C-alpha positions as YAML, in Angstrom:
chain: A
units: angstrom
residues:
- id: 1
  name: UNK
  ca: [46.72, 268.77, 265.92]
- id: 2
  name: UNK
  ca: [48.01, 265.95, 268.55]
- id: 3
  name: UNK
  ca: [48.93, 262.81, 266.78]
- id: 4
  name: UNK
  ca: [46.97, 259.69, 268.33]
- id: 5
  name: UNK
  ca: [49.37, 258.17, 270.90]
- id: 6
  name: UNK
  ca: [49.58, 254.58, 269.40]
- id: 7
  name: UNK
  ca: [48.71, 252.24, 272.45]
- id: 8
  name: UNK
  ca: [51.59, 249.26, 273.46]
- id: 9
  name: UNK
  ca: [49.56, 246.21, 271.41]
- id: 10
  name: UNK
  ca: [49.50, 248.52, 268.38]
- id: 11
  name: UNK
  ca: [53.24, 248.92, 268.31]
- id: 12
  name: UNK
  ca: [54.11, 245.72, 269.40]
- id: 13
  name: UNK
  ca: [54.73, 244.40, 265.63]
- id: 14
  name: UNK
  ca: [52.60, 241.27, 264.48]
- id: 15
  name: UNK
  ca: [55.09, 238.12, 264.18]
- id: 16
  name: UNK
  ca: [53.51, 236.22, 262.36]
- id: 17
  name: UNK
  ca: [54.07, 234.61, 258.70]
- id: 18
  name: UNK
  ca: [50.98, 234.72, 256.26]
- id: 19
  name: UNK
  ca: [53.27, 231.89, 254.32]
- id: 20
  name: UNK
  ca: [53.37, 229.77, 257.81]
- id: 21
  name: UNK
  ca: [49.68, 230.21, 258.42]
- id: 22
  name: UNK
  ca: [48.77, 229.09, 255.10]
- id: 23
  name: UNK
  ca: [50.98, 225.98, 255.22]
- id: 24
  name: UNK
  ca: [49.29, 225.18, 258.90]
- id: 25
  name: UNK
  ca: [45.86, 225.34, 257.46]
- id: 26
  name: UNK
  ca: [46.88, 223.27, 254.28]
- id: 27
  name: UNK
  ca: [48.63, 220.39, 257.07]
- id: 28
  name: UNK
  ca: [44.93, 221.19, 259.33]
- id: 29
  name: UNK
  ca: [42.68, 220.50, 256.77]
- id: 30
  name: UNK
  ca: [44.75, 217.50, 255.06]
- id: 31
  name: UNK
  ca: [45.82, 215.67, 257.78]
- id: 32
  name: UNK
  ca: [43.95, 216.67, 260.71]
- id: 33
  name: UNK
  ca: [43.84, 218.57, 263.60]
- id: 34
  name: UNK
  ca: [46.23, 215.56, 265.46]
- id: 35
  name: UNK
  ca: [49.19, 216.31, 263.05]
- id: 36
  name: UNK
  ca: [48.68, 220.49, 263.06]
- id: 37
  name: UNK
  ca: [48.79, 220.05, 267.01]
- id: 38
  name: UNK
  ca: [52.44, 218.55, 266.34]
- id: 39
  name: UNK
  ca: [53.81, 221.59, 264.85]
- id: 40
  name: UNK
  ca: [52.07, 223.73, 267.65]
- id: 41
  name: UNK
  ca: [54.91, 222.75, 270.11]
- id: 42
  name: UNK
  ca: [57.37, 224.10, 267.71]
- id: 43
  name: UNK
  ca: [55.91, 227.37, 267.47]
- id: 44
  name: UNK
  ca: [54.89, 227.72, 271.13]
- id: 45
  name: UNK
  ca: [58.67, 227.14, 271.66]
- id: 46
  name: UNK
  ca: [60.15, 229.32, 269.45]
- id: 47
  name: UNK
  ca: [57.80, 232.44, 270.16]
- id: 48
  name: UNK
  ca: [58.84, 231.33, 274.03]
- id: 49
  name: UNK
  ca: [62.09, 231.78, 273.58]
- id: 50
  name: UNK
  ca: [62.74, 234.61, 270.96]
- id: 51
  name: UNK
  ca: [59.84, 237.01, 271.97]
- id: 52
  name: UNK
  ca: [61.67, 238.66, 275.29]
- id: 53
  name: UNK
  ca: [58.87, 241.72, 275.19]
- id: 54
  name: UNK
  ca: [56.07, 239.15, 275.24]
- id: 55
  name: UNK
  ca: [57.13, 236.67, 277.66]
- id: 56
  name: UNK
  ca: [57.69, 239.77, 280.22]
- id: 57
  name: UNK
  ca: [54.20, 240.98, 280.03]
- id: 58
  name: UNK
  ca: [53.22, 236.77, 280.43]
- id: 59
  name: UNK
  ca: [55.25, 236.44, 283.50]
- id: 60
  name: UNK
  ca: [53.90, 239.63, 284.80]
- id: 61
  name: UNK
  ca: [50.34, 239.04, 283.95]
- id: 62
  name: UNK
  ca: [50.65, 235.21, 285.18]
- id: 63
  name: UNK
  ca: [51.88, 236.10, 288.64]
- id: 64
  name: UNK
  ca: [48.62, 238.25, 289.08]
- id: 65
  name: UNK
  ca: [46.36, 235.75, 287.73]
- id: 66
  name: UNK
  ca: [47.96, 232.66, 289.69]
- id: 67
  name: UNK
  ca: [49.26, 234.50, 292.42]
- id: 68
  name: UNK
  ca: [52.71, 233.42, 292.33]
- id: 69
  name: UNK
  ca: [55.53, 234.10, 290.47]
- id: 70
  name: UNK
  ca: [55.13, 232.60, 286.92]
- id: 71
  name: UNK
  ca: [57.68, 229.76, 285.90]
- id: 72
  name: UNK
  ca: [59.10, 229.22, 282.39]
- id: 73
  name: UNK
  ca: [56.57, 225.98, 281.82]
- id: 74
  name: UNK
  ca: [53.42, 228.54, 282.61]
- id: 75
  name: UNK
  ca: [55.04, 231.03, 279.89]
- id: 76
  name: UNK
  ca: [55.09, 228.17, 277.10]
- id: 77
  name: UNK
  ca: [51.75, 226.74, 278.67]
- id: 78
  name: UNK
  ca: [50.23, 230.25, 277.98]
- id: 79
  name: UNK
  ca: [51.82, 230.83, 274.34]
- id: 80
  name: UNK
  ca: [50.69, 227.23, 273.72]
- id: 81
  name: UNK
  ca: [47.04, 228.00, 274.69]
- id: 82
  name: UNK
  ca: [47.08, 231.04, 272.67]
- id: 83
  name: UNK
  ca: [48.36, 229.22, 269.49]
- id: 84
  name: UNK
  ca: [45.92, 226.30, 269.94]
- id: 85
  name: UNK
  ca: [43.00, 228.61, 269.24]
- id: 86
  name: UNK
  ca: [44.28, 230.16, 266.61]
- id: 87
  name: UNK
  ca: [44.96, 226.51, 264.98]
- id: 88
  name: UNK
  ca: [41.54, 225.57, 265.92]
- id: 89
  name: UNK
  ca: [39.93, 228.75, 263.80]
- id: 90
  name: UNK
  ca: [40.66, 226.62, 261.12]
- id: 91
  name: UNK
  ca: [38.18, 223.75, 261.91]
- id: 92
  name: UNK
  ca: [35.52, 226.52, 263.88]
- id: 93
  name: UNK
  ca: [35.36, 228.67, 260.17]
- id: 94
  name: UNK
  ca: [34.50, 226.01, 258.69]
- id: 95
  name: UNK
  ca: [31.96, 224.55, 260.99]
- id: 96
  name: UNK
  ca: [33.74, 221.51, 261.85]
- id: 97
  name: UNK
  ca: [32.59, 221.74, 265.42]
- id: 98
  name: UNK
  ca: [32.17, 218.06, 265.49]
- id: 99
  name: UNK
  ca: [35.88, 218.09, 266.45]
- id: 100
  name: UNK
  ca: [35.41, 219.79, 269.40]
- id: 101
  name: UNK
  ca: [33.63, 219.53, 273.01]
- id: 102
  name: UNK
  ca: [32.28, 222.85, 273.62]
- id: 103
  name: UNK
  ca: [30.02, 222.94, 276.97]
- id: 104
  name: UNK
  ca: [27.70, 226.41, 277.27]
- id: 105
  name: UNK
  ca: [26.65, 227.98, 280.38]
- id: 106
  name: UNK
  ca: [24.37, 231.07, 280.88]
- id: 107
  name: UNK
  ca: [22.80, 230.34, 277.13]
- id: 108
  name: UNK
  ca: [19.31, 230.58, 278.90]
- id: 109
  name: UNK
  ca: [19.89, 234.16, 279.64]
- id: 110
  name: UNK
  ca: [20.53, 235.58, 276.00]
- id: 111
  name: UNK
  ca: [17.50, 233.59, 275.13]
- id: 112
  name: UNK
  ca: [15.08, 234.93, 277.55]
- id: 113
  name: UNK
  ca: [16.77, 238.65, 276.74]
- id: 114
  name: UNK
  ca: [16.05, 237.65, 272.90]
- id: 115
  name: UNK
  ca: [12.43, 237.05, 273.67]
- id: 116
  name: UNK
  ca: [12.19, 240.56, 274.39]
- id: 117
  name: UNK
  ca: [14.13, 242.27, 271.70]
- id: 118
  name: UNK
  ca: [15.58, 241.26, 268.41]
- id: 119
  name: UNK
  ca: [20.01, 241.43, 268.88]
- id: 120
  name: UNK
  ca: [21.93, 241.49, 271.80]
- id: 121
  name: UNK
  ca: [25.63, 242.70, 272.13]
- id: 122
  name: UNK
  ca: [27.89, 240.55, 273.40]
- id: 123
  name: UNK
  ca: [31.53, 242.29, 274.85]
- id: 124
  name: UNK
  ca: [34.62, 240.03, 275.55]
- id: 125
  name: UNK
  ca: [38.08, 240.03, 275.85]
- id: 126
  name: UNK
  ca: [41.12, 238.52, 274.30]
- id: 127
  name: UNK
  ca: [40.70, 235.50, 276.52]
- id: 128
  name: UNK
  ca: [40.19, 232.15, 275.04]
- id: 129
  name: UNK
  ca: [38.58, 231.84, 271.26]
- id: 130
  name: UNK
  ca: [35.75, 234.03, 269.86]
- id: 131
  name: UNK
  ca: [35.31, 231.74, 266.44]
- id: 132
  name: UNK
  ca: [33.99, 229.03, 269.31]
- id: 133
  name: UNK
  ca: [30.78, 231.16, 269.85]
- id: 134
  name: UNK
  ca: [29.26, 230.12, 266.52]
- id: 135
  name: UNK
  ca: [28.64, 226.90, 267.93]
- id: 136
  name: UNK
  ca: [26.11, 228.34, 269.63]
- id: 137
  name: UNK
  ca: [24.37, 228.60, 266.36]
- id: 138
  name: UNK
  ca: [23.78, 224.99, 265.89]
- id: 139
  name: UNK
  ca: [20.95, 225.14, 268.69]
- id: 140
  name: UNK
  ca: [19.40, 228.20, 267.83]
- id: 141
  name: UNK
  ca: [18.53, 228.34, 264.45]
- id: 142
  name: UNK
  ca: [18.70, 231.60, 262.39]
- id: 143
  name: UNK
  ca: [21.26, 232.95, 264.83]
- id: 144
  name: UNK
  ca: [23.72, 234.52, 263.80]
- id: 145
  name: UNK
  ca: [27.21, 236.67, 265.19]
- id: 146
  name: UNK
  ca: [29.24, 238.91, 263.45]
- id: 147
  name: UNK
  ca: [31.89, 240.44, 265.13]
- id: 148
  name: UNK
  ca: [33.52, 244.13, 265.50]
- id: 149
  name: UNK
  ca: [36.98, 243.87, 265.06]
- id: 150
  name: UNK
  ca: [40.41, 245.69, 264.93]
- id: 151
  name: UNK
  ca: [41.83, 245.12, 261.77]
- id: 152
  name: UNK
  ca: [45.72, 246.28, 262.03]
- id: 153
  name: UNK
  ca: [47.31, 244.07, 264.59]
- id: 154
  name: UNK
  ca: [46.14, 241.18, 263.39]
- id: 155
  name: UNK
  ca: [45.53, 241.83, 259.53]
- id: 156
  name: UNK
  ca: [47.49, 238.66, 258.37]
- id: 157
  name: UNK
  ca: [46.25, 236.21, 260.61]
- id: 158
  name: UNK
  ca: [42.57, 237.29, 259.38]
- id: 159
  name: UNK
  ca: [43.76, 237.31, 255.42]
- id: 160
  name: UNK
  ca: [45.04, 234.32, 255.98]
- id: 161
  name: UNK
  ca: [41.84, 232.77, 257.76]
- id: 162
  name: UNK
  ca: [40.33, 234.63, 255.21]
- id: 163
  name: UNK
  ca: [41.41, 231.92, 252.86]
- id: 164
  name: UNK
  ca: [39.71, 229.27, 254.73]
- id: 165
  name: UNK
  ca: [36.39, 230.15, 254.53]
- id: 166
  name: UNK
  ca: [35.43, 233.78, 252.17]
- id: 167
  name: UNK
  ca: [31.91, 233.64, 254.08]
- id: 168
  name: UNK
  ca: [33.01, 234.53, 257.32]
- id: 169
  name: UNK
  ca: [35.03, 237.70, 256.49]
- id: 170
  name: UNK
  ca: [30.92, 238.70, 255.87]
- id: 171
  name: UNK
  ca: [30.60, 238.60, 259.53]
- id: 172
  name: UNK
  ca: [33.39, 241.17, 260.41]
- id: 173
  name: UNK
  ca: [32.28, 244.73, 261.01]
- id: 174
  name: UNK
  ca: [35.34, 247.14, 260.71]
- id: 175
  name: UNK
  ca: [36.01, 249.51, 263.50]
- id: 176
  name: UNK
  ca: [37.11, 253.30, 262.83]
- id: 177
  name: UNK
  ca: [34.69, 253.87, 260.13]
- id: 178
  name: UNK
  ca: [32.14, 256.18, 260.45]
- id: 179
  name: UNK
  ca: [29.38, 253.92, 258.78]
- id: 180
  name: UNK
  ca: [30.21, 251.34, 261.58]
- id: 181
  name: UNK
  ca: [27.80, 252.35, 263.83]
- id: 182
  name: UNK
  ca: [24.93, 252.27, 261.41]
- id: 183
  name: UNK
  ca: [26.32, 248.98, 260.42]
- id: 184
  name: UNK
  ca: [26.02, 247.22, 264.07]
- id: 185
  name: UNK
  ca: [22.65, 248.94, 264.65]
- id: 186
  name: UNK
  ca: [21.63, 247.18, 260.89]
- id: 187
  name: UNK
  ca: [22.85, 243.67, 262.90]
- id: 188
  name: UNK
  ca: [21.25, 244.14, 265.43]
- id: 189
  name: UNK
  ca: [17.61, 244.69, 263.71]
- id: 190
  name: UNK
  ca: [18.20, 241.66, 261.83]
- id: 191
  name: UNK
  ca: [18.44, 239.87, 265.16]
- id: 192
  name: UNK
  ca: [22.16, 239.13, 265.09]
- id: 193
  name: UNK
  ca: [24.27, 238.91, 267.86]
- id: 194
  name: UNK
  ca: [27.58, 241.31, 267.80]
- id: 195
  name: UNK
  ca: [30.46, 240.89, 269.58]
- id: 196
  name: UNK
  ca: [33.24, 243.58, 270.62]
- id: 197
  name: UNK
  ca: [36.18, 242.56, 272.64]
- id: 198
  name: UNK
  ca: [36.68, 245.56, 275.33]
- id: 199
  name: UNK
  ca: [40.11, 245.65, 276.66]
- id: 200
  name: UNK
  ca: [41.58, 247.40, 274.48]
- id: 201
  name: UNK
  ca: [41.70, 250.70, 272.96]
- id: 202
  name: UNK
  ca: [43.14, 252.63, 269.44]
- id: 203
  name: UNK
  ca: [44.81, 254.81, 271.46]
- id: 204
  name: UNK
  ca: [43.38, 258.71, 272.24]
- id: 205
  name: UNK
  ca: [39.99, 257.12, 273.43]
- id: 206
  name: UNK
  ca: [38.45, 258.06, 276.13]
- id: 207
  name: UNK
  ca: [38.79, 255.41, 279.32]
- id: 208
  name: UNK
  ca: [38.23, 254.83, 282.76]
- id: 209
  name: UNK
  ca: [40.53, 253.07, 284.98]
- id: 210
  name: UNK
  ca: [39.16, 250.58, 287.52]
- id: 211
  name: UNK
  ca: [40.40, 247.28, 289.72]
- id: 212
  name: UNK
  ca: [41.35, 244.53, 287.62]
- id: 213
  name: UNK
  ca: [43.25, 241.65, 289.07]
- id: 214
  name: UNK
  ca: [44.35, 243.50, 292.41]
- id: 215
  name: UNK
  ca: [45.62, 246.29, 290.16]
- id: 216
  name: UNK
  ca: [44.15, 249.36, 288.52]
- id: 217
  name: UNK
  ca: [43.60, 249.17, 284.97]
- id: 218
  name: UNK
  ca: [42.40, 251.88, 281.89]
- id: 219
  name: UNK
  ca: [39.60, 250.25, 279.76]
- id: 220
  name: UNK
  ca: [38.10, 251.58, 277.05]
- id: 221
  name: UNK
  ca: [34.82, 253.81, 277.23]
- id: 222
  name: UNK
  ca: [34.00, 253.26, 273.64]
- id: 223
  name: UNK
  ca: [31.90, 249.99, 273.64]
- id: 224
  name: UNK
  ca: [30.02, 250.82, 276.08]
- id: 225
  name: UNK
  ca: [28.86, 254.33, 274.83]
- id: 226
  name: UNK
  ca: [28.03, 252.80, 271.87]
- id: 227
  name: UNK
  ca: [25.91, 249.74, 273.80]
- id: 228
  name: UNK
  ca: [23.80, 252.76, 275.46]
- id: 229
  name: UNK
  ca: [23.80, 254.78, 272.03]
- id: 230
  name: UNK
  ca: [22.11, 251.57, 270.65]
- id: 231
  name: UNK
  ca: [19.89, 250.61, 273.50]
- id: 232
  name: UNK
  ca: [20.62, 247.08, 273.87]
- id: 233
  name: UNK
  ca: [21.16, 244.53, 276.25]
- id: 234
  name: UNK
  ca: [25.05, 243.33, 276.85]
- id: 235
  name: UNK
  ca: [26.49, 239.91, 277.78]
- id: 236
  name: UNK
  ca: [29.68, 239.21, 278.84]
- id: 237
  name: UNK
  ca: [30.86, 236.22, 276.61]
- id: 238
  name: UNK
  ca: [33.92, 234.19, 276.90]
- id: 239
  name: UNK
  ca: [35.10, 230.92, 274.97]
- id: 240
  name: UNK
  ca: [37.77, 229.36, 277.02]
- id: 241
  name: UNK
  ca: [39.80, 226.81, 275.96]
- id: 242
  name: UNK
  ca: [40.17, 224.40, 278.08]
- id: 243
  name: UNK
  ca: [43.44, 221.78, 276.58]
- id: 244
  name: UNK
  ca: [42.93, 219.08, 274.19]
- id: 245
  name: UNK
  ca: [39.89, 219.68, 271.78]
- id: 246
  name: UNK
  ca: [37.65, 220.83, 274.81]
- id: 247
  name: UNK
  ca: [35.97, 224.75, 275.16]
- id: 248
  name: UNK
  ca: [33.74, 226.17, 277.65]
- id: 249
  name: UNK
  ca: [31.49, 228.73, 276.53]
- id: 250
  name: UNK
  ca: [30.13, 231.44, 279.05]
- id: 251
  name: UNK
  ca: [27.18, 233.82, 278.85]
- id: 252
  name: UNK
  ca: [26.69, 236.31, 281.80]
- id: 253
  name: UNK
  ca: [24.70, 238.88, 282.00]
- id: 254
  name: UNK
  ca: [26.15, 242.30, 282.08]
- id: 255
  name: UNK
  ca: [24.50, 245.26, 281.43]
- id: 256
  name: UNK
  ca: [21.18, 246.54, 279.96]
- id: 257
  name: UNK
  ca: [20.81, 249.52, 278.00]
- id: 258
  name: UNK
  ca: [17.13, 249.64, 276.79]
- id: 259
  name: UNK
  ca: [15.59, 251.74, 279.03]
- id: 260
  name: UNK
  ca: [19.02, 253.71, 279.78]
- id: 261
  name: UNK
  ca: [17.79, 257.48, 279.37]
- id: 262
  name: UNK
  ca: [20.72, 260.12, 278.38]
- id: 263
  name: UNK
  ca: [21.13, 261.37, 281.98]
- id: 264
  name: UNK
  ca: [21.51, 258.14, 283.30]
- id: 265
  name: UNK
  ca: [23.97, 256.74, 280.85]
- id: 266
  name: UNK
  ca: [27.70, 257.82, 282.59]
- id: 267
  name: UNK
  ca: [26.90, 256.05, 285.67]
- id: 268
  name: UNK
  ca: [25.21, 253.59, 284.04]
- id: 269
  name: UNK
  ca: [28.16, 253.10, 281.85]
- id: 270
  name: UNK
  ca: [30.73, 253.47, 284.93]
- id: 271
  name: UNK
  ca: [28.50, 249.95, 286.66]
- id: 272
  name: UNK
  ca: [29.03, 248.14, 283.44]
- id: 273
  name: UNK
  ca: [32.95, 248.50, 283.31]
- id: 274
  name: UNK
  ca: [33.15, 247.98, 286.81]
- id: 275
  name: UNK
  ca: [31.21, 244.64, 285.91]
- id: 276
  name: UNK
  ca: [32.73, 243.72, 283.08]
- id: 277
  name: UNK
  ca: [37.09, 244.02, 285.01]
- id: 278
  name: UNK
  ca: [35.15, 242.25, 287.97]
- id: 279
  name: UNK
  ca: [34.16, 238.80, 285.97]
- id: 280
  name: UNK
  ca: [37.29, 239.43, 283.31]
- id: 281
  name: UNK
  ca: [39.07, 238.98, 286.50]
- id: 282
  name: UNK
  ca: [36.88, 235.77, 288.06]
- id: 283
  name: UNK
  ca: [37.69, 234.19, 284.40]
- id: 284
  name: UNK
  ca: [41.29, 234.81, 284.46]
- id: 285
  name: UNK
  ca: [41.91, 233.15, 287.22]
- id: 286
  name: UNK
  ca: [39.85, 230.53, 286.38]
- id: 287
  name: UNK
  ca: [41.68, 229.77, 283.42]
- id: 288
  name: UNK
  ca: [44.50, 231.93, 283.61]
- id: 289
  name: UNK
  ca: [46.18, 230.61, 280.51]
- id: 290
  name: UNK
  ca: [43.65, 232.29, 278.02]
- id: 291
  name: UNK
  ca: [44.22, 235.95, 278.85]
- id: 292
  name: UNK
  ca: [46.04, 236.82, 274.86]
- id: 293
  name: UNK
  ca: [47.39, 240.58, 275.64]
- id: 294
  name: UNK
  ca: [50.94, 239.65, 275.47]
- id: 295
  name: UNK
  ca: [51.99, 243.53, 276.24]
- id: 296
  name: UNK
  ca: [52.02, 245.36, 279.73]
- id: 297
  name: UNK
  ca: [48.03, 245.85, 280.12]
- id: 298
  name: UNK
  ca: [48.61, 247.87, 283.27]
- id: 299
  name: UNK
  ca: [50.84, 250.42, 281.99]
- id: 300
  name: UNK
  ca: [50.28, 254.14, 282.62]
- id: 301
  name: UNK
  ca: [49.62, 255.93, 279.01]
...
């Protein structure tokens, strides 16, 4: 039997401290987000300087997504932005999103799609904060998002967050199980929203390579399968961070699976990828400091 080929954000070992994190939520949740910001700088510097293998793939994702080549200030600008929303998981677990200015757009068209069917699924990307989506909640009431998830890059950042706030671990659905299936399609009868993030893959999986930021790129098939297996309508969803305390959440529509039959579903499933690199790449260069892959995304398996 082959061995699963391990794919480059899966051996690119985690970095991070579980003591660390704990200590940062301890300062967050003492003193306040102001103080936790401090330390931010520090860590944003030293992961800027003493991760070579990450600040290559920023540099080369940066000069795609800004169109020139990327300068040492965009490298720590981009490591900063990534370790701002982690800080700021903190205050979102916890519902604190009184800290925060988080402007929606596109909210109108998950509620019109939710007057027609009970659960929606909503696929991302590791660009800009997923945690900020529950603020959506505060207008909608009974909504609620749980979230399929890849535990093993990130397993101590979660058991740390974990720590913050037990109740939201209740919204993670693990992928790789064979129950988690059954589990999202549960969700989604209860009316819940459930979120995947789509670019990237365990490794083995099937893919399909299309344009993504003037380059071809391999994204995985497995979401979407599973969007048409389920029957549901999909949203593209992305929480960017825009600097200081402020987030702008977007909701576009993407795809629509309901009345998908079997024979229709590969090309069906080929316009949704297409759809889904085509506005990953319109919000990258947007705000091209909230793209988190910090591996070579466009290297050939």
């Amino acid at each position: 039997m082959t061995a699963r080929v391990r794919p480059g954000w899966m051996r690119q070992q985690e970095r991070s401290n579980t003591a660390i994190l704990k200590l940062m939520v301890w300062i967050s949740l003492t003193f306040g987000r102001g103080l936790g910001r401090l330390v931010l700088h520090g860590i944003a510097l030293y992961f800027s300087l003493f991760s070579p293998q990450a600040r290559r793939a920023s540099q080369a994702y940066l000069a795609r997504a800004l169109g020139r080549p990327a300068r040492w200030r965009d490298g720590y600008r981009h490591v900063f932005s990534f370790a701002s929303t982690i800080h700021d998981r903190v205050y979102l677990l916890n519902d604190r999103f009184d800290a925060f200015d988080i402007e929606v757009s596109g909210a109108h068209h998950l509620d019109q799609a939710l007057l027609q069917q009970k659960g929606a699924l909503l696929v991302g990307a590791h660009l800009g904060s997923f945690e900020v989506l529950r603020s959506v909640g505060r207008s909608h009431t009974g909504l609620h998002v749980a979230m399929l998830m890849y535990e093993e890059n990130a397993r101590k950042i979660n058991a740390a967050l974990a720590a913050i706030n037990p109740k939201a671990v209740q919204d993670i659905i693990r992928l790789g199980r064979p129950e988690s299936l059954l589990e999202v399609r549960d969700r989604l009868d209860d009316g819940y929203l459930v979120g995947i993030l789509a670019d990237r893959s365990l490794g083995g999986d099937a893919q399909l390579e299309v344009p993504f930021l003037g380059e071809p790129a391999a994204f995985p098939l497995g979401p979407w399968r599973m969007a048409a297996m389920l029957r549901r309508p999909v949203f593209f969803m992305t929480g960017l961070y825009l600097g200081g305390n402020r987030y702008q959440i977007h909701l576009e529509p993407l795809a629509d699976f309901s009345e998908t039959s079997r024979g229709e579903r590969d090309p069906a499933i080929e316009q949704a990828v297409r759809r889904y690199a085509d506005l990953l790449t319109r919000f990258c260069r947007q705000a091209p400091y909230n793209w988190f892959n910090f591996f070579d995304f466009w290297q050939k398996k």
